[in-house]
Structures are given as C-alpha cells and as structure tokens.
Tab-separated table of C-alpha atoms and ligand atoms in Angstrom:
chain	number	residue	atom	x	y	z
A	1	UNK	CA	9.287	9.264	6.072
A	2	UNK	CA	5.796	9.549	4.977
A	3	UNK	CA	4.606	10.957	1.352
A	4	UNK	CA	2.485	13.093	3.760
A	5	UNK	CA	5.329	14.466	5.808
A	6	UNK	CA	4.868	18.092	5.457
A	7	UNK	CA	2.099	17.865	3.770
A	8	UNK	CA	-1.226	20.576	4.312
A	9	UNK	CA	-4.476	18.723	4.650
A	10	UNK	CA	-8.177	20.175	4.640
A	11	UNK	CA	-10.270	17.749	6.197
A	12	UNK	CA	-13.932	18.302	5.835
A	13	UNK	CA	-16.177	16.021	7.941
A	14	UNK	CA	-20.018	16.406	6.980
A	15	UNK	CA	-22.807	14.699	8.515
A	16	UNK	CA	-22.521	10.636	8.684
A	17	UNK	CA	-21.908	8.195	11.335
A	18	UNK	CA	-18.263	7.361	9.801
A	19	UNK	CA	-17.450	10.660	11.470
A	20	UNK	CA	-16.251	9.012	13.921
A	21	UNK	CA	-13.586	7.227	11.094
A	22	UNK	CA	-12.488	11.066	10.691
A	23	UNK	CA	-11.286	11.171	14.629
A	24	UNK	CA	-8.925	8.783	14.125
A	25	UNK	CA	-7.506	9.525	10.602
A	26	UNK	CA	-6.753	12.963	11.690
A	27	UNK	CA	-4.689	10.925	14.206
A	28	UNK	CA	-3.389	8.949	11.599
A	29	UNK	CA	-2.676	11.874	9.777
A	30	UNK	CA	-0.726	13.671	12.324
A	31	UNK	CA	1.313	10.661	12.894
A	32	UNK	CA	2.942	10.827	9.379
A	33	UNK	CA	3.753	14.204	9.681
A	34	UNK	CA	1.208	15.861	7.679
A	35	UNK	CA	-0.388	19.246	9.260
A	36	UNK	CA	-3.957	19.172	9.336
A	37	UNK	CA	-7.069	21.834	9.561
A	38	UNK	CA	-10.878	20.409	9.803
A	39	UNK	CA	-14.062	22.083	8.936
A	40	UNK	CA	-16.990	20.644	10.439
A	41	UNK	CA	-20.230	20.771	8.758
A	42	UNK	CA	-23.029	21.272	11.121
A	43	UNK	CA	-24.562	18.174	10.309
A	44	UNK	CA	-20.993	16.560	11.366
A	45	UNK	CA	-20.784	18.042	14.699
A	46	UNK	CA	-23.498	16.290	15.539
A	47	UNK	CA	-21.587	13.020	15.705
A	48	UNK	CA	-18.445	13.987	16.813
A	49	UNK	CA	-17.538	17.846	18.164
A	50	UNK	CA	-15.157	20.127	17.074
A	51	UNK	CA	-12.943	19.760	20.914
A	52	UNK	CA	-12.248	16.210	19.738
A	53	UNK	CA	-10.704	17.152	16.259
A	54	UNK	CA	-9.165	20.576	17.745
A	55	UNK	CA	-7.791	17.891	20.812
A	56	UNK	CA	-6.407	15.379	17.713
A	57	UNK	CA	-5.220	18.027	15.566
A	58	UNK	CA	-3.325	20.918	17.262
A	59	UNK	CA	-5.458	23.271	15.602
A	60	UNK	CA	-8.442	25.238	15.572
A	61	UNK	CA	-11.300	23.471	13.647
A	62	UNK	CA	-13.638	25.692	11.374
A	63	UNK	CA	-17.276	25.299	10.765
A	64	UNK	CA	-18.923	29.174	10.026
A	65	UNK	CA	-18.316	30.272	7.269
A	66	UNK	CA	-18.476	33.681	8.856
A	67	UNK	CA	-15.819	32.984	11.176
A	68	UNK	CA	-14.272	36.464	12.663
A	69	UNK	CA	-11.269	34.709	13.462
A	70	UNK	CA	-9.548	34.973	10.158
A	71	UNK	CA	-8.426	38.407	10.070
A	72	UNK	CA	-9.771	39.203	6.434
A	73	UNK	CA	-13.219	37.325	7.617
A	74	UNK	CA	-12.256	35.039	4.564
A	75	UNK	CA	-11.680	31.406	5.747
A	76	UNK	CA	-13.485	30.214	2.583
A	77	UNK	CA	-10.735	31.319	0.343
A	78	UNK	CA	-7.665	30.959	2.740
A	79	UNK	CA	-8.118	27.951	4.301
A	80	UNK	CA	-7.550	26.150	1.004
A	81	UNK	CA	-4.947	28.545	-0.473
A	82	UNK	CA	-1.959	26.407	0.696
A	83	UNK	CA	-3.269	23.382	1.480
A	84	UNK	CA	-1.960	19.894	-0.773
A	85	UNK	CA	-5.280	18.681	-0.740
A	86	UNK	CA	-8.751	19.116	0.489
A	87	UNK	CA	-10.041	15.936	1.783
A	88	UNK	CA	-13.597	15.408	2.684
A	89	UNK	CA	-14.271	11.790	4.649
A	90	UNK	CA	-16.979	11.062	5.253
A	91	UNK	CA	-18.351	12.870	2.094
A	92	UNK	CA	-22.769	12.343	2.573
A	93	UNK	CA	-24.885	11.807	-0.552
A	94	UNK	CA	-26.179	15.347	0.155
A	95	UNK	CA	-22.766	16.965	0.457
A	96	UNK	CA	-21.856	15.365	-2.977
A	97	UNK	CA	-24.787	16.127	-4.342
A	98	UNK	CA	-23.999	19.913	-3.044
A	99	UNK	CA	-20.528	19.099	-5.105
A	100	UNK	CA	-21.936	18.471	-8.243
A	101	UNK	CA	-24.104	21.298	-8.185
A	102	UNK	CA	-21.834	24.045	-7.083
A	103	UNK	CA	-23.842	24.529	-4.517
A	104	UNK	CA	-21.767	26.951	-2.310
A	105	UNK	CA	-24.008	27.822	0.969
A	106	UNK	CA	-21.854	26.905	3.598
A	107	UNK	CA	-17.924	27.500	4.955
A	108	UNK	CA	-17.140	23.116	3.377
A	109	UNK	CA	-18.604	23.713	0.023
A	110	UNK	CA	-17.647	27.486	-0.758
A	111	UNK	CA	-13.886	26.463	0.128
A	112	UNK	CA	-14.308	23.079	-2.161
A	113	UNK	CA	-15.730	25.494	-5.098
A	114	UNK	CA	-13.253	28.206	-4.259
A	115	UNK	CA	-9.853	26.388	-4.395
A	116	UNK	CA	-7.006	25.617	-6.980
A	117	UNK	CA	-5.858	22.458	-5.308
A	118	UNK	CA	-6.808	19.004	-5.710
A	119	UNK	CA	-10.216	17.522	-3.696
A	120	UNK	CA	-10.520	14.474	-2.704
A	121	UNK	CA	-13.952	12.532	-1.304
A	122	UNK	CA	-14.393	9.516	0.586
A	123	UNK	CA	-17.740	8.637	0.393
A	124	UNK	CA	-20.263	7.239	3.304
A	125	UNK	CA	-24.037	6.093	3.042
A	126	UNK	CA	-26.047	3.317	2.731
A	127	UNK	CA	-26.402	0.743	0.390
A	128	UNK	CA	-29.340	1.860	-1.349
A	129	UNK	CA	-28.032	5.918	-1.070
A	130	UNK	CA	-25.192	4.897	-2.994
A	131	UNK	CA	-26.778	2.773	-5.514
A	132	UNK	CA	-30.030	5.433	-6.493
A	133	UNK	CA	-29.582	7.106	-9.958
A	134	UNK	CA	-29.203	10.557	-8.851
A	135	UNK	CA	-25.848	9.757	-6.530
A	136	UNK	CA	-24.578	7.878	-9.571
A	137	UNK	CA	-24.799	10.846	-11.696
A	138	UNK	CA	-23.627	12.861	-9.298
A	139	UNK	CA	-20.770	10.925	-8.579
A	140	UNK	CA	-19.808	10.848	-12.611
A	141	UNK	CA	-20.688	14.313	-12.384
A	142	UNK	CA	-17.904	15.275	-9.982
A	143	UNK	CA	-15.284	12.911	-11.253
A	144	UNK	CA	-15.670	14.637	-13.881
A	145	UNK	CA	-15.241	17.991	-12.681
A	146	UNK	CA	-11.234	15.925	-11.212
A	147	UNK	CA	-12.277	15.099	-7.875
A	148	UNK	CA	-10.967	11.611	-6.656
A	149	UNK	CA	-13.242	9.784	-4.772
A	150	UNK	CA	-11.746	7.182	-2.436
A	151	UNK	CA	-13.725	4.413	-1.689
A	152	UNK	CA	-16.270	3.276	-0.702
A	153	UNK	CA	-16.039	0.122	0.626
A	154	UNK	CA	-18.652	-3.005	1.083
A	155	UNK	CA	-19.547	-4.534	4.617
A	156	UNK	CA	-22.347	-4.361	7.527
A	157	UNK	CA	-23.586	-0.563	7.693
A	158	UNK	CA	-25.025	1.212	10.396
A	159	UNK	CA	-28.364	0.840	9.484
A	160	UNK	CA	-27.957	-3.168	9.543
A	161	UNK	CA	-28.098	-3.372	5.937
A	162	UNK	CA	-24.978	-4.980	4.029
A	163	UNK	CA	-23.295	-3.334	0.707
A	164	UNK	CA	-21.760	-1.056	-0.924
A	165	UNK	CA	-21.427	2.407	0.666
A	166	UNK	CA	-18.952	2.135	4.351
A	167	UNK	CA	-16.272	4.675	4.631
A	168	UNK	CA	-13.014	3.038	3.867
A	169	UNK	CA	-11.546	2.588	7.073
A	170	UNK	CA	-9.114	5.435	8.255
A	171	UNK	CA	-5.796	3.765	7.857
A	172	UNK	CA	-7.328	2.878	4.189
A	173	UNK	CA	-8.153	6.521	3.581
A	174	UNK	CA	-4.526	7.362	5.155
A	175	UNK	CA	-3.018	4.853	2.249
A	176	UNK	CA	-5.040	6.394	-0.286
A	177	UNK	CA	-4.168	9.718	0.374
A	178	UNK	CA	-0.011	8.651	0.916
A	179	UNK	CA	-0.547	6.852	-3.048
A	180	UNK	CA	-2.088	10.096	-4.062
A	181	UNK	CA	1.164	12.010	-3.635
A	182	UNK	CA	2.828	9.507	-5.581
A	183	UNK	CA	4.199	10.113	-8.685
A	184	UNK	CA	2.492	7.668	-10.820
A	185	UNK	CA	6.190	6.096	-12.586
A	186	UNK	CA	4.516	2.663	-13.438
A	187	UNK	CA	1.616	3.552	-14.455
A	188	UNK	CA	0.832	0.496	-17.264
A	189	UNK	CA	2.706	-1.932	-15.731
A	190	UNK	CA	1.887	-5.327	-14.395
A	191	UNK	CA	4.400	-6.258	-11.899
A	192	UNK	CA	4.107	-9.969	-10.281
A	193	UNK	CA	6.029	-10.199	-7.437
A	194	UNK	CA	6.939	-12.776	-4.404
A	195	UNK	CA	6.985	-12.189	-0.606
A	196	UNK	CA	7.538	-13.757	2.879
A	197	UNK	CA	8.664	-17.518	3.762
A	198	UNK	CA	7.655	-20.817	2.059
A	199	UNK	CA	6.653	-23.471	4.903
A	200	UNK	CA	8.128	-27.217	3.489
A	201	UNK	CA	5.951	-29.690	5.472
A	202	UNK	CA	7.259	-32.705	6.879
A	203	UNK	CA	4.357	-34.266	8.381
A	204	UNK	CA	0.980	-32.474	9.031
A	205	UNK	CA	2.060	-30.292	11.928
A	206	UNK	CA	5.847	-29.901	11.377
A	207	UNK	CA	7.696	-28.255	8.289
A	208	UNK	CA	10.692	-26.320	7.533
A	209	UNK	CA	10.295	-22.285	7.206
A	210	UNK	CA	12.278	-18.886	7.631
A	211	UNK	CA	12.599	-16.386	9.645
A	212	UNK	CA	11.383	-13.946	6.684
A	213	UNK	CA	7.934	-11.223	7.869
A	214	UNK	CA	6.712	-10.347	4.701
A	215	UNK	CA	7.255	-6.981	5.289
A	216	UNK	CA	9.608	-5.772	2.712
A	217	UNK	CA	7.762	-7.902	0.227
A	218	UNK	CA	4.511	-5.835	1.198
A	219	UNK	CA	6.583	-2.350	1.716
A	220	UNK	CA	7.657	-3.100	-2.133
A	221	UNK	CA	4.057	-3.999	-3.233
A	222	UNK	CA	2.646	-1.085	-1.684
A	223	UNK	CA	5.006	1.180	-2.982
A	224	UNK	CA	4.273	-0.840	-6.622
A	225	UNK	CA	0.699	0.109	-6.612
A	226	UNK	CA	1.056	3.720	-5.180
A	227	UNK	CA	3.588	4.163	-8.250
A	228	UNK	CA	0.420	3.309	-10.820
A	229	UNK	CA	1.196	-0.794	-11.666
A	230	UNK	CA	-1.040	-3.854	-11.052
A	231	UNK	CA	0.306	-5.736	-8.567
A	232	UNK	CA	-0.166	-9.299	-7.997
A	233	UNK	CA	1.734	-10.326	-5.200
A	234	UNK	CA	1.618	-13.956	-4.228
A	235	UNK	CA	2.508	-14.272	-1.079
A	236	UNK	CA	3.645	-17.164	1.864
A	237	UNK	CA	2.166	-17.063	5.275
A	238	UNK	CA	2.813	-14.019	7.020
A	239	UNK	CA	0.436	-12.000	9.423
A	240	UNK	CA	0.223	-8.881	7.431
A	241	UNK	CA	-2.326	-6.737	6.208
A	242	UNK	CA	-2.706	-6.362	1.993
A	243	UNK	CA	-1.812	-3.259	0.968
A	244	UNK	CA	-5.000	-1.501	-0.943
A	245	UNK	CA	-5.148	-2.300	-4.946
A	246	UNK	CA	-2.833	-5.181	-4.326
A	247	UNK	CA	-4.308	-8.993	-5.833
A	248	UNK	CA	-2.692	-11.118	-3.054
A	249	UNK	CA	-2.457	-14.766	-4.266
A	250	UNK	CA	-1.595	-16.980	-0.702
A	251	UNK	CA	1.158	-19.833	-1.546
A	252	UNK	CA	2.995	-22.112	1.138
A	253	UNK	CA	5.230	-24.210	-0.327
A	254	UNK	CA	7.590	-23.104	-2.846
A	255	UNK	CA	6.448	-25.482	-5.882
A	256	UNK	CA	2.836	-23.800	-5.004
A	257	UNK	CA	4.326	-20.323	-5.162
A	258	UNK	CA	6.182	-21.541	-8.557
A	259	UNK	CA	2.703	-22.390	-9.665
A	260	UNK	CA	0.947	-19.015	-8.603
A	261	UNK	CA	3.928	-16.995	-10.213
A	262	UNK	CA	3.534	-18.717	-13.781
A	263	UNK	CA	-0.462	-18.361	-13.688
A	264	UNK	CA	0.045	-14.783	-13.187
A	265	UNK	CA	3.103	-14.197	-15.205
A	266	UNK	CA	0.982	-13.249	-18.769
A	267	UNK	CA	1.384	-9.677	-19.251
A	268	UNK	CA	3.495	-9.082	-16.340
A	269	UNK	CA	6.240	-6.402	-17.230
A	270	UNK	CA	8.108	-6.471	-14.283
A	271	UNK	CA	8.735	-10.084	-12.155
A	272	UNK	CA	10.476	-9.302	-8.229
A	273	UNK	CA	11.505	-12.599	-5.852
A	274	UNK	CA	11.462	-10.673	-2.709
A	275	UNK	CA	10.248	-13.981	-0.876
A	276	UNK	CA	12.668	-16.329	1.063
A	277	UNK	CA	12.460	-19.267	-0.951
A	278	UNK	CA	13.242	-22.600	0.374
A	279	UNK	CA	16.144	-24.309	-1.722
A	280	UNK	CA	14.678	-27.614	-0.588
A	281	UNK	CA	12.238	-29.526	0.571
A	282	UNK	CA	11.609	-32.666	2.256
A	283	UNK	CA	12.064	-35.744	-0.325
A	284	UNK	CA	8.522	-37.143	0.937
A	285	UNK	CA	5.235	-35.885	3.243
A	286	UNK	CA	4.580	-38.024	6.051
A	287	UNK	CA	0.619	-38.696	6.016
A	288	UNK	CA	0.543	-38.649	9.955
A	289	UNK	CA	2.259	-37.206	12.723
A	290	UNK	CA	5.889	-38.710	12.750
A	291	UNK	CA	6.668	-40.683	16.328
A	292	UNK	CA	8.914	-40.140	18.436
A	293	UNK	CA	11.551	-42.524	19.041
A	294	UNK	CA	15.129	-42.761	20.649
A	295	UNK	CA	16.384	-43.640	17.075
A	296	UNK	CA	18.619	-40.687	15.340
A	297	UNK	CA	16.536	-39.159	12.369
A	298	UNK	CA	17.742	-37.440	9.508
A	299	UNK	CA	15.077	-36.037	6.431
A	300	UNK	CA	16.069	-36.320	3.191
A	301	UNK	CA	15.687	-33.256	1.133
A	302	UNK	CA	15.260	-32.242	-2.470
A	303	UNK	CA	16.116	-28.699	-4.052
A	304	UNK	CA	13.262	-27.001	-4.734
A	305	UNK	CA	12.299	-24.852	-8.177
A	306	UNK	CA	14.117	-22.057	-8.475
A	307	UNK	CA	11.294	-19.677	-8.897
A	308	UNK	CA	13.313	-16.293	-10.070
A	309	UNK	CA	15.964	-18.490	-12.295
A	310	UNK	CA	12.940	-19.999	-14.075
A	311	UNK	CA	11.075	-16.343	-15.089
A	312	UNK	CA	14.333	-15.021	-16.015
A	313	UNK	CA	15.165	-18.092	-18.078
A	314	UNK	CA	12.080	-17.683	-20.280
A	315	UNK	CA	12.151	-16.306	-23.910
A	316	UNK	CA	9.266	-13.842	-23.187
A	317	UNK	CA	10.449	-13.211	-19.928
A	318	UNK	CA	9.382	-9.888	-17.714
A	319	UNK	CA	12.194	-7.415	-16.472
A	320	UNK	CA	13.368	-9.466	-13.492
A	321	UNK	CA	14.299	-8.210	-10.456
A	322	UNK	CA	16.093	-10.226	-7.868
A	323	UNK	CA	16.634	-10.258	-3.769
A	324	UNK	CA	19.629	-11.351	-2.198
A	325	UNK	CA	19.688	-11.665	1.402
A	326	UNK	CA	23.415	-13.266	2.748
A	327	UNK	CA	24.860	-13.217	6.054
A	328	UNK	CA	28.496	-11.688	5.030
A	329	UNK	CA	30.447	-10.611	1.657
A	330	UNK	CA	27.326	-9.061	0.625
A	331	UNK	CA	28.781	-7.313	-2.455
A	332	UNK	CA	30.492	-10.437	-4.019
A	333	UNK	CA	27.490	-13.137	-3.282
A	334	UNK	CA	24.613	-10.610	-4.482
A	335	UNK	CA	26.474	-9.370	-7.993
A	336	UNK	CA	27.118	-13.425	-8.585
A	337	UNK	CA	23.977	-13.904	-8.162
A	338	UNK	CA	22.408	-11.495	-9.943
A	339	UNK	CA	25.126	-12.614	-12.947
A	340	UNK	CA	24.092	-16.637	-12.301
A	341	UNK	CA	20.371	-15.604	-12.761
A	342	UNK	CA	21.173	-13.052	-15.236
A	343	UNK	CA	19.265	-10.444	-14.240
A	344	UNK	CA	18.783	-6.478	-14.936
A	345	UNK	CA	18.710	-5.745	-11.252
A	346	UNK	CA	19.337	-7.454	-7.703
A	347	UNK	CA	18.604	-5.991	-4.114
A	348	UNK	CA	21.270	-6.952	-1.928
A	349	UNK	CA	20.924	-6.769	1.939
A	350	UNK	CA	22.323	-8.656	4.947
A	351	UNK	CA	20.344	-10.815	6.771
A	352	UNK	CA	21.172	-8.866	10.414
A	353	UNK	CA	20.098	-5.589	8.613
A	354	UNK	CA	16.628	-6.604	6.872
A	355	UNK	CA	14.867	-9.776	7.995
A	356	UNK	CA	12.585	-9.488	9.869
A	357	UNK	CA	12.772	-5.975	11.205
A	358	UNK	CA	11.315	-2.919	10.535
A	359	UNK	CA	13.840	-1.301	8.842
A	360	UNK	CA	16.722	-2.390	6.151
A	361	UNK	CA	19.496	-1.354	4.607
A	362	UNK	CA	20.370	-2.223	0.435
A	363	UNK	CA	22.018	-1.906	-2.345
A	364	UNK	CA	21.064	-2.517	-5.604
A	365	UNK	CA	23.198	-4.043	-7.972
A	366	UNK	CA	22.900	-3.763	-11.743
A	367	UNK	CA	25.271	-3.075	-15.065
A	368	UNK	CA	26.425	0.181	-14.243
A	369	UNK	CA	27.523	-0.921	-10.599
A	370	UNK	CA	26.592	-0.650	-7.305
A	371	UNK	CA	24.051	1.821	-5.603
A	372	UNK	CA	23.756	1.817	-1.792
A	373	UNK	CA	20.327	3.208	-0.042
A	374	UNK	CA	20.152	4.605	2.752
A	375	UNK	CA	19.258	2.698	5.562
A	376	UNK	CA	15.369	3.235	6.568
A	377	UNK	CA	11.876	1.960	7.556
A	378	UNK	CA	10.736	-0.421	4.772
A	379	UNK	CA	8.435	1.790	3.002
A	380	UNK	CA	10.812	4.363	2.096
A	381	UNK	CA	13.479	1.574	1.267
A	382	UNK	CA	10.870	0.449	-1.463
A	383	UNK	CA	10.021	3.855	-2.445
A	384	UNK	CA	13.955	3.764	-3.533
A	385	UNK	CA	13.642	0.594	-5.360
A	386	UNK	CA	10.769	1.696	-7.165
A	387	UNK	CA	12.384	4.511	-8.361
A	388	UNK	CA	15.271	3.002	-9.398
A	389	UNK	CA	13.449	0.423	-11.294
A	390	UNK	CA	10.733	2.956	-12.787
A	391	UNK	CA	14.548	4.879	-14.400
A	392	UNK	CA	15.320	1.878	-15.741
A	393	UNK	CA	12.001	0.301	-17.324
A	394	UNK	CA	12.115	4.473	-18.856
A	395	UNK	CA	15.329	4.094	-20.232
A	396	UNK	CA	14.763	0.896	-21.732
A	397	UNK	CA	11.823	1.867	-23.675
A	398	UNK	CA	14.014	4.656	-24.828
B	401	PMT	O1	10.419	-10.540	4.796
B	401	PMT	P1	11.289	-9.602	5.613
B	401	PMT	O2	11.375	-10.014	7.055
B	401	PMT	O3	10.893	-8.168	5.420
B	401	PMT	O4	12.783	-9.753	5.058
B	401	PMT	C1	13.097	-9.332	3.763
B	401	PMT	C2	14.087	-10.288	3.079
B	401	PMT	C3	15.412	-10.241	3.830
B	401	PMT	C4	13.552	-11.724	3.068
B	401	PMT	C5	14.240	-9.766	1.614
B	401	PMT	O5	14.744	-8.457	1.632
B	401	PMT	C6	15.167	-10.663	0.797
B	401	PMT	O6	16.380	-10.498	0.781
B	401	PMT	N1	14.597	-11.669	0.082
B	401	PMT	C7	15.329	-12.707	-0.644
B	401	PMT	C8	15.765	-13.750	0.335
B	401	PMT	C9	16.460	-14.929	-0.264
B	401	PMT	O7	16.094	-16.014	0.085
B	401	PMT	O8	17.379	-14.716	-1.126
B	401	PMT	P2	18.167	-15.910	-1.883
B	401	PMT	O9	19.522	-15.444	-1.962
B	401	PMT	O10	17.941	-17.241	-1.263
B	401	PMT	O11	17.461	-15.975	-3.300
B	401	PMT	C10	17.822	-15.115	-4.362
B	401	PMT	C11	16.622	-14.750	-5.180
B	401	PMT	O12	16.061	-15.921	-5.807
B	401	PMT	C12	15.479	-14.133	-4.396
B	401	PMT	O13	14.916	-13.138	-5.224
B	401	PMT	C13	14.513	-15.281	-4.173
B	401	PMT	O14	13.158	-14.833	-4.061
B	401	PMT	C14	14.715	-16.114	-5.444
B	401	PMT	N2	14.515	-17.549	-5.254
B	401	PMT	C15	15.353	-18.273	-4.450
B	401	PMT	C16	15.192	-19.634	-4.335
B	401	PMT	C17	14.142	-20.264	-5.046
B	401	PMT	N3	13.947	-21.567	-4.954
B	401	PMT	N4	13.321	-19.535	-5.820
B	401	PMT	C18	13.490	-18.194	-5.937
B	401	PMT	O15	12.740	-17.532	-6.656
C-alpha cells in the first residue's frame, strides 16, 4: 500500500509546457490510491484541457474561481479544507511569483493563500527564468513562508536550451510526494547499505552471479531516504531505477563492493547487507575467452570477503543490520547467523518467498526474539524494516 492511499490531493496545474507531466501524475496518483481534484489555471488549459484531467481523475476539475457549482459559491475555501496537500506541478515563475506575494486574483492562488494544509510546488521554466534574481528571492521567499518545493530538475528544455529548471518527471514528483507523508524517523542518519548480485568473472564474457533483482535492496533504500537518512547504496548490476536522494555507488564483484562499502563507511550510523554476496570467486581471471574442449573442467574458487562480518567486526563499527536469505529452516540458519556476525538485527526470508519477486515475506530477528511481517509488495516490507530499525536506533540513544 501506498503512503498516498487515501490520501486528498489538490493539484494545481498553471501555465507551462510540463502540463502535460501533470496528465500523467494524476494517473500516477490515482494508481496509489490517493483521490485527486485539479484546478486549472487558465494559462494551463491552454496546454492540456480540463476533459483530459476530469477523464484521468474521476472528478470534476475547477478553474473559476466563481464556480456556481459549489453550493456555498466557495470553492476557494473548500476545495482545500480536507485535502493532505495542495500540490501545484508545474508551478510557472509567474505563479510563484503570485505565491510570494499573496497575490490572490484567481480560484489556484486564493485556495493556496486560503488553506491550513501543507503546499507543495514543483517548479517548471527555463534555465535562465529560474536562475534571474527575482525567482530566487521569490523562491526563498516562499520556502520561507513552509512551502516545499520539489524539484526542479536539469536536462534539454523546451525551448532547446539545457539547465536547470525541467519539471521533475511525474513518477519523480509521485516519489516526492509518497516521502512527504513519511514520518521523518532517521532524520540524521547516514545509512550505507548493499543491494542486488555480485557478478565473479571467469573470463571476459562468462562469470558466476545470482538470481538476486535488486529490488528489495532499492525498496529498503527508498524507504531509507523517505524516512530522513543519507543513503549511499552501492549497488551490483541490476536494471533498476535509483530511488530519488539516493548516492548509488555501482560495484560488480564482491571485493569491489567491499571496497565501495569501506570508502563510504565514515559517518555511517547504520550499515545493511541486503545484497547477495558471492562466498567465492574464481581463484584466477582468464585474460581471453576460455576454449572449448572435450576435456572435463572444473574452476577453482576462493571465498570471497565477507563484507557484513567485516563492518560488524570493526571497533567503530555502524549499527549493522544483516539479510539472510535460505532455502529451508529459516528461523534456525538466520538467528545463527545473525549470532556468528553478531549483529543487532537480521532480516530473515526464504529464497521462494523474496528473490526476485515483487513481493516478500520476513522476519526480523534480534535480542528480544523473533518478529514476523506480513507478507507484501517490497516497499511496504521496507517501510516495516525501517520502522523497526528507526525503534531501535531511538531506544539506543535512550
Ligand atoms: O534482490 P531481490 O531479488 O529483491 O531479493 C532480495 C534478497 C532475497 C536477495 C534479500 O532479501 C536477501 O535476503 N539478501 C541477502 C542474501 C544473502 O546472500 O544472504 P547470505 O545469507 O548469503 O548473507 C548473509 C548476510 O551477509 C547478508 O546481509 C549479505 O549481504 C552479507 N554478506 C554475505 C556474504 C559476503 N561475502 N558478504 C556479505 O556482506
């Protein structure tokens, strides 16, 4: 389940090309549940019109602010009143200008003066719009006044120019908004964490690897981030997509993932293994493609570095938190583990239930026992693991 299931969003859409961006993130929106009500500025229907975002949204899209449809002829006031947030992507250099100004002459900017919830803006314009002196002090001006601004991002722009000022991209403004409802119970904390497979090579095309996606790695590093920490996740070779605020650090082989994990490690609080580490490694790297022959070949192999052993060994070590994934007696292997390695806490799942998939099912294992989860999508698996961790970082600082 999404942080946004449930949830009331405003969307305001003023006057830029990323309008079209808004389309789809009220699509996006939609899709994880939250309920969502768009006011169109008039300068925004001219890119997109108000059928497309009544079409995407189920509901009827405002834009007068003198609107006889709501019955007390006050949609300025009410469309806000129980809203979560008011969200306002693409937000125009004019519009936050408007912002900062409390200027209040149409239905978008009356209901963003008028409200008691929190606004959020994603801003969209060109490079030199963004940069000029009077959108930086009106951008300090509103931040200020507690709105968030998303964004923006850097890239080619409509105009042809390249910089600073593109809409983040609707599924970025989607994970923005889901880490906004986050409580923030790491904020201050530097967490370096592992993910995905290691890839041994043998020879330049062949190597040994795992059937591990990445994905709980990145659910966990997502959910990290969203929770307030720095996250620097080094990560093996997967084919995912880093979550926002994340530093991802790329690392085959495990000795090069040993590597990135120590360069990171100084002020790390909190150290997770969540990647499938290989426990070995082939004794020597064939230069060129190995030949085939009708001989019987065997490759000798040599254990790897034990990646999580050697954080948790250290004097000034982080708080470390283990993975186990096993294939049966899940209970027994995961708590020796987590004993061998001597760590705080240890996320045990079976291999049939987690790898891979979409989904997973753990428990975590620590000194006062065992604590199941129930079984979900990966996200809100590592929404439980943050929480448990965040309880136990709280009580340790007393
Ligand atoms: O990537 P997905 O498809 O989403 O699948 C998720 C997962 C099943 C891979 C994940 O949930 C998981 O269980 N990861 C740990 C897998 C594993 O290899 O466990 P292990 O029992 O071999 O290792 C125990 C712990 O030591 C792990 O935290 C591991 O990262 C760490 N380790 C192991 C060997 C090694 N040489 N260095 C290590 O740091």
């Amino acid at each position: 389940m999404s942080e946004l299931q449930g949830r009331k969003i405003v969307l305001g859409v003023t006057g830029g090309i990323a309008a079209y961006k808004a389309a789809e993130l009220v699509r996006l929106l939609g899709k994880a549940g939250a309920e969502v009500h768009v006011v169109l500025t008039e300068g925004g229907a001219r890119f997109v019109t108000a059928v497309t975002f009544q079409a995407l949204s189920g509901n009827p899209v405002w834009s007068d602010l003198w609107d006889p449809r709501m019955a007390n002829n006050m949609a300025h006031i009410d469309l806000g009143r129980d809203a979560d947030a008011i969200l306002v992507a693409p937000a125009t250099a004019d519009f936050i200008a408007r912002l900062a100004h409390g200027l209040a002459d149409d239905l978008l900017t009356t209901l963003c003066l008028a409200r008691d919830v929190p606004l959020i803006v994603a801003p969209a314009m060109n490079r030199q719009m963004w940069e000029a002196g009077p959108t930086r002090r009106n951008l300090a001006l509103i931040r200020g006044d507690g709105v968030t601004v998303f964004g923006p991002g850097a890239g080619d722009q409509a105009c042809g120019e390249v910089g600073m000022g593109r809409m983040l991209e609707a599924e970025e403004v989607l994970e923005s908004l889901e880490g906004f409802f986050v409580p923030k119970s790491l904020a201050g904390r530097k967490v370096v964490m592992t993910a995905g497979p290691t890839f041994e090579a043998i020879d330049p095309v062949r190597g040994i690897t795992n059937i591990s996606s990445g994905k709980m790695g990145y659910a966990l590093a997502r959910a990290c981030v969203q929770a307030g920490a720095e996250v620097v996740l080094v990560s093996g070779d997967v084919a995912l997509p880093v979550p926002l605020g994340v530093r991802r650090v790329a690392a085959a082989s495990a000795q090069a993932m040993r590597t990135a994990v120590v360069d990171a490690l100084p002020g790390a609080d909190v150290f997770i293994g969540v990647a499938a580490v290989a426990d070995y490694r082939p004794a020597s790297y064939a230069a060129h493609k190995i030949k085939k022959s009708d001989e019987e070949m065997s490759i000798p192999l040599v254990p790897n570095p034990d990646i999580l052993a050697e954080v948790a060994a250290r004097a000034d070590a982080p708080f470390c938190v283990g993975f186990a994934a096993e294939s049966r007696n899940l209970d027994d292997y995961a708590e020796t583990k987590r004993r061998r390695k001597k760590l705080p806490l240890l996320v045990g799942n079976l291999v049939s239930d987690g790898m891979g998939g979409d989904e997973n099912s753990v428990v975590l294992f620590d000194d006062e026992g065992r604590h199941p989860l129930p079984r979900a999508g990966k996200a809100v698996v590592a929404r439980g693991i943050v929480n448990h961790l965040a309880a136990m970082l709280a009580a340790r600082r007393g």
